[in-house]
PDB file of C-alpha atoms and ligand atoms in Angstrom:
ATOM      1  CA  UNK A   1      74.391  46.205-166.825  1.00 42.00           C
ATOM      2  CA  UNK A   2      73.786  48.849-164.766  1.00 53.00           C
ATOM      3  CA  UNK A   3      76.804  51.098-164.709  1.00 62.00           C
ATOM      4  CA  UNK A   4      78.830  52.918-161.319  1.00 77.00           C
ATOM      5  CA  UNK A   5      78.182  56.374-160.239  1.00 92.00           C
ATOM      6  CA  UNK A   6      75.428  58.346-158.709  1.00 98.00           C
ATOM      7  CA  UNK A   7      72.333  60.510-158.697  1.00 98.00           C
ATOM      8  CA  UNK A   8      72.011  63.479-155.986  1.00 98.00           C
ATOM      9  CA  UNK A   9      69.324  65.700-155.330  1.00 98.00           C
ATOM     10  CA  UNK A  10      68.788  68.439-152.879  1.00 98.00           C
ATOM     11  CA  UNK A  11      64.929  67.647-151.594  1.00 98.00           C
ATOM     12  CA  UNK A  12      65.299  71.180-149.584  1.00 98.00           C
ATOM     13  CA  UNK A  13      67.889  72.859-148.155  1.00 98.00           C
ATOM     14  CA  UNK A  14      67.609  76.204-145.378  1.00 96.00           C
ATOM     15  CA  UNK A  15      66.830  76.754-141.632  1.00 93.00           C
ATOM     16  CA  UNK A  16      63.312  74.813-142.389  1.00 95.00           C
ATOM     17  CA  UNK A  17      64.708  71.518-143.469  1.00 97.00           C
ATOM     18  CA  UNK A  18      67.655  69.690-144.836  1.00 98.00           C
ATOM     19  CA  UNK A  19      67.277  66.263-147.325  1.00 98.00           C
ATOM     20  CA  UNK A  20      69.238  65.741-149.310  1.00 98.00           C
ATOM     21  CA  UNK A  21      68.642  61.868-151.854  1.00 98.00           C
ATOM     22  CA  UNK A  22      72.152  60.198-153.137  1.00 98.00           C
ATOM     23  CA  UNK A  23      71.644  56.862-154.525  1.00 98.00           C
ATOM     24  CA  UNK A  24      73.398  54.321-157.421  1.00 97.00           C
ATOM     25  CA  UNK A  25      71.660  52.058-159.346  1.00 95.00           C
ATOM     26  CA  UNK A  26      70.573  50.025-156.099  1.00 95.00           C
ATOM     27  CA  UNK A  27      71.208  52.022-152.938  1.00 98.00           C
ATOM     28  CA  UNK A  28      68.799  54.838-151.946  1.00 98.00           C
ATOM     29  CA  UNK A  29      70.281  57.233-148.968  1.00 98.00           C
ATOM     30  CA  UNK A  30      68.653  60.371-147.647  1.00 98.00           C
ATOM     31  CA  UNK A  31      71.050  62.152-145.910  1.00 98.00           C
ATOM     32  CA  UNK A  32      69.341  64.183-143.292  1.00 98.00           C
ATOM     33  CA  UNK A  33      65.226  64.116-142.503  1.00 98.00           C
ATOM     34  CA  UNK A  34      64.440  67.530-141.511  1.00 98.00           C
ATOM     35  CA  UNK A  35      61.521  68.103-143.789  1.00 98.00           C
ATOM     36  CA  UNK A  36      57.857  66.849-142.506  1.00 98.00           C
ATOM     37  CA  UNK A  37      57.085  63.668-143.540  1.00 98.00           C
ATOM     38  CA  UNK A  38      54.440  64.296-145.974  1.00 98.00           C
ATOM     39  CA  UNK A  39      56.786  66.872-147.859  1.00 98.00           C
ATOM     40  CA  UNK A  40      59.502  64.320-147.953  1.00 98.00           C
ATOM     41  CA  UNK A  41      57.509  61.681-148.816  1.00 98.00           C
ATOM     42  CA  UNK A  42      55.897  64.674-151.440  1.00 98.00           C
ATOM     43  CA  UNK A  43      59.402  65.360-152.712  1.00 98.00           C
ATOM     44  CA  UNK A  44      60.719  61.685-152.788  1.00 98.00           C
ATOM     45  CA  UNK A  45      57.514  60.766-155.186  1.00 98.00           C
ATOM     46  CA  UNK A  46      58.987  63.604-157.529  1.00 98.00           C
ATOM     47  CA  UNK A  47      61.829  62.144-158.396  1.00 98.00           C
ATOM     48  CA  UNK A  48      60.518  58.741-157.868  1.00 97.00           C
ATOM     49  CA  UNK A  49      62.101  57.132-155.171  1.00 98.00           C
ATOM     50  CA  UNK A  50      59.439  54.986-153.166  1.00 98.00           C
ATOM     51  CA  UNK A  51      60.573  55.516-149.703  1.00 98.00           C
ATOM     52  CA  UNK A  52      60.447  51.659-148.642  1.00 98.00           C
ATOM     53  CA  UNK A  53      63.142  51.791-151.174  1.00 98.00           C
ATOM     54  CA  UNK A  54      65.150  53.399-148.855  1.00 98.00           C
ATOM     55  CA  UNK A  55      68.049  51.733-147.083  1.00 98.00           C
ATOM     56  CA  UNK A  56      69.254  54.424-144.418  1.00 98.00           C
ATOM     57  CA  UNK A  57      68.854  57.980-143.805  1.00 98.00           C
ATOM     58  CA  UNK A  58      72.067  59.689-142.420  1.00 98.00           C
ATOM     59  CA  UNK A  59      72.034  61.969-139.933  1.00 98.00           C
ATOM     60  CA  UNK A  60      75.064  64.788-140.177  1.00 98.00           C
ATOM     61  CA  UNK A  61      74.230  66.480-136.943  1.00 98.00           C
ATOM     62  CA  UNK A  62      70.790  66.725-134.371  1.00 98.00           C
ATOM     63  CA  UNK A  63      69.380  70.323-134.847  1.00 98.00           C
ATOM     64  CA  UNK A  64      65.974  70.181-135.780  1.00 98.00           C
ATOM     65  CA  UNK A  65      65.885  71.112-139.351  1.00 98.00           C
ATOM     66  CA  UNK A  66      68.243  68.254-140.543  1.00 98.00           C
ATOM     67  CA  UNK A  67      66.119  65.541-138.098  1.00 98.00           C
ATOM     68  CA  UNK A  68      62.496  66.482-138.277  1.00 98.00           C
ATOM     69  CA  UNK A  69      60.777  63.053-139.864  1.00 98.00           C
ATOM     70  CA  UNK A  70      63.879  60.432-139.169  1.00 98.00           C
ATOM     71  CA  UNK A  71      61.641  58.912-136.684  1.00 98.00           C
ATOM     72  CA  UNK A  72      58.790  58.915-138.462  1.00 98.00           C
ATOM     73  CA  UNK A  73      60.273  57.946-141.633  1.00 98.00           C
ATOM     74  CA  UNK A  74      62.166  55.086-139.378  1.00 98.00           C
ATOM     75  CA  UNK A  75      58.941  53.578-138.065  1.00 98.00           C
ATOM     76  CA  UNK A  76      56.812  53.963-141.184  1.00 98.00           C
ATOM     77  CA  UNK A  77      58.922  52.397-143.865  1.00 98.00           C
ATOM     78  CA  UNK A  78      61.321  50.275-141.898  1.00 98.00           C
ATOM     79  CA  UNK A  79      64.474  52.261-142.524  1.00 98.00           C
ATOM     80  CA  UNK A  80      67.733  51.879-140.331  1.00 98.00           C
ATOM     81  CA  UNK A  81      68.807  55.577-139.561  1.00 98.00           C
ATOM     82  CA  UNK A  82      73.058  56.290-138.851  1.00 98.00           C
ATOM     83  CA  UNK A  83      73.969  58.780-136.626  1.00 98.00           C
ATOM     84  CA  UNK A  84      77.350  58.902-134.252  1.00 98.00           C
ATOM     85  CA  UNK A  85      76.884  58.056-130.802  1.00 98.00           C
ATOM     86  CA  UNK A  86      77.094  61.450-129.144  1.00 98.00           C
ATOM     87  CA  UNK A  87      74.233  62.740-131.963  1.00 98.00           C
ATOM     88  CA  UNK A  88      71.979  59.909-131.247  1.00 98.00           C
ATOM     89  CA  UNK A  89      72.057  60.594-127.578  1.00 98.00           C
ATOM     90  CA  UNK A  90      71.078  64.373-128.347  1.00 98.00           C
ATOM     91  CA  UNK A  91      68.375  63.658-131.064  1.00 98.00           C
ATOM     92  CA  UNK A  92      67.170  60.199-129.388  1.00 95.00           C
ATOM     93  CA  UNK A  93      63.994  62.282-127.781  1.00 96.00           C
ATOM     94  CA  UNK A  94      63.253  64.353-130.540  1.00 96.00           C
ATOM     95  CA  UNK A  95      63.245  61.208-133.141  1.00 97.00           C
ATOM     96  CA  UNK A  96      61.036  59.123-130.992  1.00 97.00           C
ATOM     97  CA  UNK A  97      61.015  55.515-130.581  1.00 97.00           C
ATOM     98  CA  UNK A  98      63.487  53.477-133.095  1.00 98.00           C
ATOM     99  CA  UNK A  99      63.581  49.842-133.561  1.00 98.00           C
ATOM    100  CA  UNK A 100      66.567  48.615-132.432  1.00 98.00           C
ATOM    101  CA  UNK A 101      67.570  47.002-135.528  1.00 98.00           C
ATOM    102  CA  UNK A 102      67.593  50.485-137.347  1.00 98.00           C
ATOM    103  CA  UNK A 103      69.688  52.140-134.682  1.00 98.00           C
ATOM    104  CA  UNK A 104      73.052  52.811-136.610  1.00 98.00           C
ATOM    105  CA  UNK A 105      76.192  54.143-134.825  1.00 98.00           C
ATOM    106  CA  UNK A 106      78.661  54.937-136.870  1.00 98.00           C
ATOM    107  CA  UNK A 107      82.414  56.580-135.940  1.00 98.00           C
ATOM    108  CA  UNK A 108      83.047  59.913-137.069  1.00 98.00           C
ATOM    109  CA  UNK A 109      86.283  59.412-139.207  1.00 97.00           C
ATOM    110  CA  UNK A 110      85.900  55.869-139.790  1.00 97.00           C
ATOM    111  CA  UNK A 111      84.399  54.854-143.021  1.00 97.00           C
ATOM    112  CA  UNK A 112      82.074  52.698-143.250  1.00 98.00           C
ATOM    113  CA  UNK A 113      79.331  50.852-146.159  1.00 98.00           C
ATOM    114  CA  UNK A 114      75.745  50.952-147.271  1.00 98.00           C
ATOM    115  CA  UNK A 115      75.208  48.290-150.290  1.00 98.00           C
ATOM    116  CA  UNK A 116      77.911  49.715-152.847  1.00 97.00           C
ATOM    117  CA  UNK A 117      77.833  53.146-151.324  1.00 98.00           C
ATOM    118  CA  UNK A 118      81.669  53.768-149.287  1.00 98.00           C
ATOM    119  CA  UNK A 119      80.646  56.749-146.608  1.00 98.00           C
ATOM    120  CA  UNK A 120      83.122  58.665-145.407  1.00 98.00           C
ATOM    121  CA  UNK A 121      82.249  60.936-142.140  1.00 98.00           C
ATOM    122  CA  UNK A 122      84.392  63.804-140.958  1.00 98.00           C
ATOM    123  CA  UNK A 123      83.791  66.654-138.196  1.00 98.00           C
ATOM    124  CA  UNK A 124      82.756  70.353-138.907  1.00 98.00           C
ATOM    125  CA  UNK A 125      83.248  73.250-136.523  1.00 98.00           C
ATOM    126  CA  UNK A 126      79.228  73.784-135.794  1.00 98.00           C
ATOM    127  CA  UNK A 127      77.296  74.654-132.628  1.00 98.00           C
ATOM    128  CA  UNK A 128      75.942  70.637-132.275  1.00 98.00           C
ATOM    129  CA  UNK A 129      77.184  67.637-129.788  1.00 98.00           C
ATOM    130  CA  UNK A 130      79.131  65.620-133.424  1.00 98.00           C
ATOM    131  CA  UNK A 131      78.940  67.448-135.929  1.00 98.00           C
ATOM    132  CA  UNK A 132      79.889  65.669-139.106  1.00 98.00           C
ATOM    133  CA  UNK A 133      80.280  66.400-143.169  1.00 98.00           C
ATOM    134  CA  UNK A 134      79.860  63.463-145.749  1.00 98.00           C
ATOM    135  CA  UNK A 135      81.767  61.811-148.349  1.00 98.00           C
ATOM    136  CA  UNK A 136      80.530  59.117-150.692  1.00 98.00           C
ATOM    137  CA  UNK A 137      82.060  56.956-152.901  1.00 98.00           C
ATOM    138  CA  UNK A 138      81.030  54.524-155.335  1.00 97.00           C
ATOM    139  CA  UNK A 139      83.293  53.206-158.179  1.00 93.00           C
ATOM    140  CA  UNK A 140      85.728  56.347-159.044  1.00 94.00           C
ATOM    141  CA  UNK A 141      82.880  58.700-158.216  1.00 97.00           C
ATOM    142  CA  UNK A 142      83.113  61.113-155.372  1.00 97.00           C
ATOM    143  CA  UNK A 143      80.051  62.824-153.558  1.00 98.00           C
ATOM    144  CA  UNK A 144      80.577  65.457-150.778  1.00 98.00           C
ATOM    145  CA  UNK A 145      77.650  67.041-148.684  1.00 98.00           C
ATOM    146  CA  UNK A 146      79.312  69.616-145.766  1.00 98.00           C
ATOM    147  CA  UNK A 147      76.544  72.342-144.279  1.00 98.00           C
ATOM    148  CA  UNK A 148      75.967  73.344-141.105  1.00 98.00           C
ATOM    149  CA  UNK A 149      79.499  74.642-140.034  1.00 98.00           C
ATOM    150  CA  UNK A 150      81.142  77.983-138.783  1.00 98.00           C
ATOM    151  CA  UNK A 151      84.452  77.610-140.839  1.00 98.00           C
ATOM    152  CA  UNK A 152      86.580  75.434-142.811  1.00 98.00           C
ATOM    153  CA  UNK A 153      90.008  73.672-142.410  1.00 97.00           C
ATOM    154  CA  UNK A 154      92.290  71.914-144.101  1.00 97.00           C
ATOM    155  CA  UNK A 155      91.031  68.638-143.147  1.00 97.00           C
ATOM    156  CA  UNK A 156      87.466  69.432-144.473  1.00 98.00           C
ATOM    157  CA  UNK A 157      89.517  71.055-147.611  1.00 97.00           C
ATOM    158  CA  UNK A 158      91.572  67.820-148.124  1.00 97.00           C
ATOM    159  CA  UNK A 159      88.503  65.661-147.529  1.00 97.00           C
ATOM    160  CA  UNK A 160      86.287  67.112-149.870  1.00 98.00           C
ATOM    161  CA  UNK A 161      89.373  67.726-153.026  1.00 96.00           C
ATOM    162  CA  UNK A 162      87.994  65.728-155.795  1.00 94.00           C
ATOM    163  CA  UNK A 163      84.521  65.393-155.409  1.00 97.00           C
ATOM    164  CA  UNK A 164      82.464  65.528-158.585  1.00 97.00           C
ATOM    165  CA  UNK A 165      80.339  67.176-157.285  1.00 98.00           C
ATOM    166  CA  UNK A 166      80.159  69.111-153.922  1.00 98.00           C
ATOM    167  CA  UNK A 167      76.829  70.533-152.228  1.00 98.00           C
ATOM    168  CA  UNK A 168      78.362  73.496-149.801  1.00 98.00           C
ATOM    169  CA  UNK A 169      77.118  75.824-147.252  1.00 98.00           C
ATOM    170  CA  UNK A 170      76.542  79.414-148.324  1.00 98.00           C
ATOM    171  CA  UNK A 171      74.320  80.543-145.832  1.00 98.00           C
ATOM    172  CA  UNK A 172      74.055  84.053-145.590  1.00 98.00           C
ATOM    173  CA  UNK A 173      75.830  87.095-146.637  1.00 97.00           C
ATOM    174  CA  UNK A 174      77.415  88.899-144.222  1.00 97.00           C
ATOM    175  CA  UNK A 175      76.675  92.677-144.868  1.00 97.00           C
ATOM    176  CA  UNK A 176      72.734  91.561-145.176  1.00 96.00           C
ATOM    177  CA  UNK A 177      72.602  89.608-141.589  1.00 96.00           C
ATOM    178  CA  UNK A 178      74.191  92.491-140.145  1.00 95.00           C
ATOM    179  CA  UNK A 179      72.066  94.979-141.024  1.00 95.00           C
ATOM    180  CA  UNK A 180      69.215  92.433-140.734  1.00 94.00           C
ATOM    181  CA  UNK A 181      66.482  91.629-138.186  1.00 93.00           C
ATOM    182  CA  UNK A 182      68.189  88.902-135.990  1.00 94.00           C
ATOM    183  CA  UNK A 183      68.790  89.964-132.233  1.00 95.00           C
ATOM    184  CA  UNK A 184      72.828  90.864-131.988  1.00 95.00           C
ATOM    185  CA  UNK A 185      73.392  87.133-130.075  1.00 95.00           C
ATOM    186  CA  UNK A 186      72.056  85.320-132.845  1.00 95.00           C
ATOM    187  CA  UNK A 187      73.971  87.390-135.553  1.00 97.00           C
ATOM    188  CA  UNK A 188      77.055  86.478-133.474  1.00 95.00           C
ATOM    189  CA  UNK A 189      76.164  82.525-133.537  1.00 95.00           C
ATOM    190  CA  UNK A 190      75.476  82.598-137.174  1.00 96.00           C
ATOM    191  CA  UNK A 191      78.907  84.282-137.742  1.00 96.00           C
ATOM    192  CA  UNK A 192      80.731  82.602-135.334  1.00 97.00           C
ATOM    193  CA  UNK A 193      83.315  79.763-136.012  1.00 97.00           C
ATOM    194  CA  UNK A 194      80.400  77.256-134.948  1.00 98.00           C
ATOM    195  CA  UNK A 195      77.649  78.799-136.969  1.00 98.00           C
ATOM    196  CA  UNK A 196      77.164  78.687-141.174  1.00 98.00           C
ATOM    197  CA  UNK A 197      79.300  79.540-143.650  1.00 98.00           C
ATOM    198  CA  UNK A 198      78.604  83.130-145.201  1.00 98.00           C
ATOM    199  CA  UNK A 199      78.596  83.469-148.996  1.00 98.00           C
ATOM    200  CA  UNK A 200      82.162  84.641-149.004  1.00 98.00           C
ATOM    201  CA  UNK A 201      83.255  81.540-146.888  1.00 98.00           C
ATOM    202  CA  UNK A 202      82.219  79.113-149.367  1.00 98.00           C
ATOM    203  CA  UNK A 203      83.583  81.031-152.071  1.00 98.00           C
ATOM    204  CA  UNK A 204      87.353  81.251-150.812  1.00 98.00           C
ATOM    205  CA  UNK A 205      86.862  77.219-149.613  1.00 98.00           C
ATOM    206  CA  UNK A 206      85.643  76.549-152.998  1.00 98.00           C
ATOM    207  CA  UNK A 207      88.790  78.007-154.330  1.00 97.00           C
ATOM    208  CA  UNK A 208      91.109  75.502-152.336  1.00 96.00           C
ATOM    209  CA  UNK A 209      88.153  72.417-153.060  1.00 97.00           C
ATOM    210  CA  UNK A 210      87.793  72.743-156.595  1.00 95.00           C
ATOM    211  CA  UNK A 211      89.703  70.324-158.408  1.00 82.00           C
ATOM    212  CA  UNK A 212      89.788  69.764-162.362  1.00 83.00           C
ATOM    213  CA  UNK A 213      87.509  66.702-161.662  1.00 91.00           C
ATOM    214  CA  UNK A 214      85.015  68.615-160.025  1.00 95.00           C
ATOM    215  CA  UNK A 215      81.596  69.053-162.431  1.00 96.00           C
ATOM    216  CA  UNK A 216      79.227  70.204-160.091  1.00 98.00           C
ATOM    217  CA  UNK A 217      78.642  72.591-157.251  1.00 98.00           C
ATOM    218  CA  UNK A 218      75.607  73.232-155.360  1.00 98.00           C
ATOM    219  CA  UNK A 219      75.240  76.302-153.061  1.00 98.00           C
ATOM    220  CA  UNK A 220      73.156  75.207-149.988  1.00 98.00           C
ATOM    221  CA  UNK A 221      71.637  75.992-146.805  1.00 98.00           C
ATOM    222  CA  UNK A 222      70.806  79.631-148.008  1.00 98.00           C
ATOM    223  CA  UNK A 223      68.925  82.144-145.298  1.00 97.00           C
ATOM    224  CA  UNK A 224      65.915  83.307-146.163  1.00 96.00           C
ATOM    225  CA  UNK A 225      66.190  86.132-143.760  1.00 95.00           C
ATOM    226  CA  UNK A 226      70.199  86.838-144.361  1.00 97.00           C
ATOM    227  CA  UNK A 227      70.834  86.019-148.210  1.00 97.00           C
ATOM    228  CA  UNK A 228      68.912  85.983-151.369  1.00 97.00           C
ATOM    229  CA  UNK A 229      69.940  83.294-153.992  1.00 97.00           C
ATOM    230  CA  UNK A 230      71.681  85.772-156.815  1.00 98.00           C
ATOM    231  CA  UNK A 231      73.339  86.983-154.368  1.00 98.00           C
ATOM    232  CA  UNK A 232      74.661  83.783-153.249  1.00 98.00           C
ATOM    233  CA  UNK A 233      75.676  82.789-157.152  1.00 98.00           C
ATOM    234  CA  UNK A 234      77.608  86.521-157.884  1.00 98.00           C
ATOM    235  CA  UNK A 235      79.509  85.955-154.682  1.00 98.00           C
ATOM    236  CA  UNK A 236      80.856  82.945-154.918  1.00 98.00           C
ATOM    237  CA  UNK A 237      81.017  82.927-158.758  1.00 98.00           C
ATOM    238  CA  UNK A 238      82.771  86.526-158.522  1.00 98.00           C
ATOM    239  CA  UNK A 239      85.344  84.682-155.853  1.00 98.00           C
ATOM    240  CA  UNK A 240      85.998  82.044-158.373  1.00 98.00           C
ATOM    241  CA  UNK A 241      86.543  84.188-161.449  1.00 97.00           C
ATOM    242  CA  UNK A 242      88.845  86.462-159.619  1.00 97.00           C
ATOM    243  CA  UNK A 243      90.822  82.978-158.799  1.00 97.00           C
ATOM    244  CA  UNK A 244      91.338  81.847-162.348  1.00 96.00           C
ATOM    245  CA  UNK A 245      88.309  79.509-162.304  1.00 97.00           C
ATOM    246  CA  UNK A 246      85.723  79.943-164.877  1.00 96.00           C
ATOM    247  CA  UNK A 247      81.976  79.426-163.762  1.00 96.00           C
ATOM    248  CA  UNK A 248      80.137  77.634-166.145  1.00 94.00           C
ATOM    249  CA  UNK A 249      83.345  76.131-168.160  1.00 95.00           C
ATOM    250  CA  UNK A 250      85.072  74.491-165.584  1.00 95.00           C
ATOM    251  CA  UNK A 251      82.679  73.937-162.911  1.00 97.00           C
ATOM    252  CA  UNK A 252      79.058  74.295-162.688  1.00 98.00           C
ATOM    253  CA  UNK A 253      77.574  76.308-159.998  1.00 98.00           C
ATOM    254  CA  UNK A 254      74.373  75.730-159.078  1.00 98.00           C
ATOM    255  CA  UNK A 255      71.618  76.374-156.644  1.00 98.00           C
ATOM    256  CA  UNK A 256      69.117  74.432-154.216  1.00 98.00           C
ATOM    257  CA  UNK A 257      66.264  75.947-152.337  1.00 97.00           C
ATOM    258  CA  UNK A 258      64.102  76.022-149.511  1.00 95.00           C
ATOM    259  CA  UNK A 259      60.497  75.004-151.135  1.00 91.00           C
ATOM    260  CA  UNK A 260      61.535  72.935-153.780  1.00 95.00           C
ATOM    261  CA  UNK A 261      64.329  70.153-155.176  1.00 98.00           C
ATOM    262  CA  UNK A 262      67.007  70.933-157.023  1.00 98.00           C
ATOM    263  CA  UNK A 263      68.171  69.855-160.352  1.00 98.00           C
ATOM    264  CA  UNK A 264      68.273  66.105-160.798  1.00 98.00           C
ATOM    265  CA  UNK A 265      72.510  65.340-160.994  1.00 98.00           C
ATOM    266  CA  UNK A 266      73.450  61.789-162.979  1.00 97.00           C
ATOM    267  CA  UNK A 267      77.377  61.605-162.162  1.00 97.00           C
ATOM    268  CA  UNK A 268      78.728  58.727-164.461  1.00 92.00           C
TER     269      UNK A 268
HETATM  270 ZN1  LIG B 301      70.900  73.322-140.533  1.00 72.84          ZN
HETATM  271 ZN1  LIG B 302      72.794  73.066-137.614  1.00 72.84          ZN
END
């Protein structure tokens, strides 16, 4: 018998496109579609998921590089795609035509299920109509995805406390976007409490998210322009150290990218 718990992998993560694949032993989610289709489809076949295996992609808010093949992927291979009502009205253009039967409204806050999959939505402070963060739960395994948000409070803390394993925002570092080439009003959006979470962000929410249960961490949503990945992984590893938590012995910190997957994750 197949037993409870989960697999996660980061397809891609950054300003280009956002996928991110959670499944069990028979439920396949993408959360977010903001790759083209033929690299999602590209990335899916690498960790062999046929997408008509599918059964929803999840939509955490409608900017462009976490919706970019939903509609496409909708239409092609039949799959019913779950937003909130105030995100599908912003994103029902860009997406295209759905069939009605996979238009999915869910409520943000109120739980609700996908086969054996328990999905827990929650709002983040980010410049979009509904923003939301994920939980997922299957058996006594806990998943959390949160990017895409300006800052973190307690209710995102408390929500995401024993995950085993959490992918988080660390978009950019903040001494490298300032002195970097974005216009001043853009800087100011990306820092903003409605932008992304800066290296240092994560870190100190990490600090107050990291439970003894937690296993795995994966730093996501990096800038290419504003943040380079070991700079991402001293920062937030330095953070932790410094609070009592020991990289690598209690929690694994890890890294997803912009051009490629990350590591394959078996939580069980
Ligand atoms: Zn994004
Ligand atoms: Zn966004």
């Amino acid at each position: 018998m197949d037993g409870m718990g989960f697999r996660v992998c980061s397809l891609s993560s950054g300003s280009d496109g956002n996928a991110t694949y959670i499944g069990t032993s028979c439920t396949n989610i993408l959360v977010d579609a903001g790759l083209t289709l033929k690299d999602t489809l590209d990335a899916l076949q690498s960790i062999d998921v046929s997408p008509y295996d599918l059964d929803a992609i999840l939509i955490s808010h409608e900017h462009v590089d976490h919706i970019r093949s939903a509609g496409a992927l909708s239409r092609k291979f039949d799959i019913p795609v779950y937003a909130n009502q105030e995100t599908w009205k912003a994103m029902q253009q860009k997406v295209g035509d759905i069939a009605p039967h996979n238009v999915r409204i869910f409520y943000t806050g109120m739980d609700f299920y996908i086969n054996d999959i328990n999905i827990q939505s929650y709002a983040v402070p980010h410049d979009a109509v509904e923003p939301v963060g994920f939980c997922f739960y299957n058996g006594n395994k806990k998943i959390s995805i949160v990017t895409d948000l300006g800052h973190t409070n307690t209710s995102i803390i408390k929500m995401v406390q024993d995950s085993d394993l959490i992918l988080l925002e660390a978009n950019h570092d903040v001494h490298m976007l300032q002195m970097g080439p974005y216009p001043w009003p853009l800087k100011k959006r990306i820092m903003g409490k409605y932008g992304h979470l800066s290296n240092e962000q994560a870190g100190m929410a990490l600090v107050e998210m990291l439970k003894d249960r937690t296993m795995y961490v994966l730093l996501a949503h990096l800038s290419q322009e504003n943040n380079l990945p070991a700079l991402a992984y001293e920062t937030v590893t330095g953070i932790l150290l410094s609070n009592g938590i020991k990289p690598g012995k209690d929690v694994v910190i890890d890294l997803t990218y912009r051009n490629g997957i990350s590591s394959f994750y078996h939580i069980e």
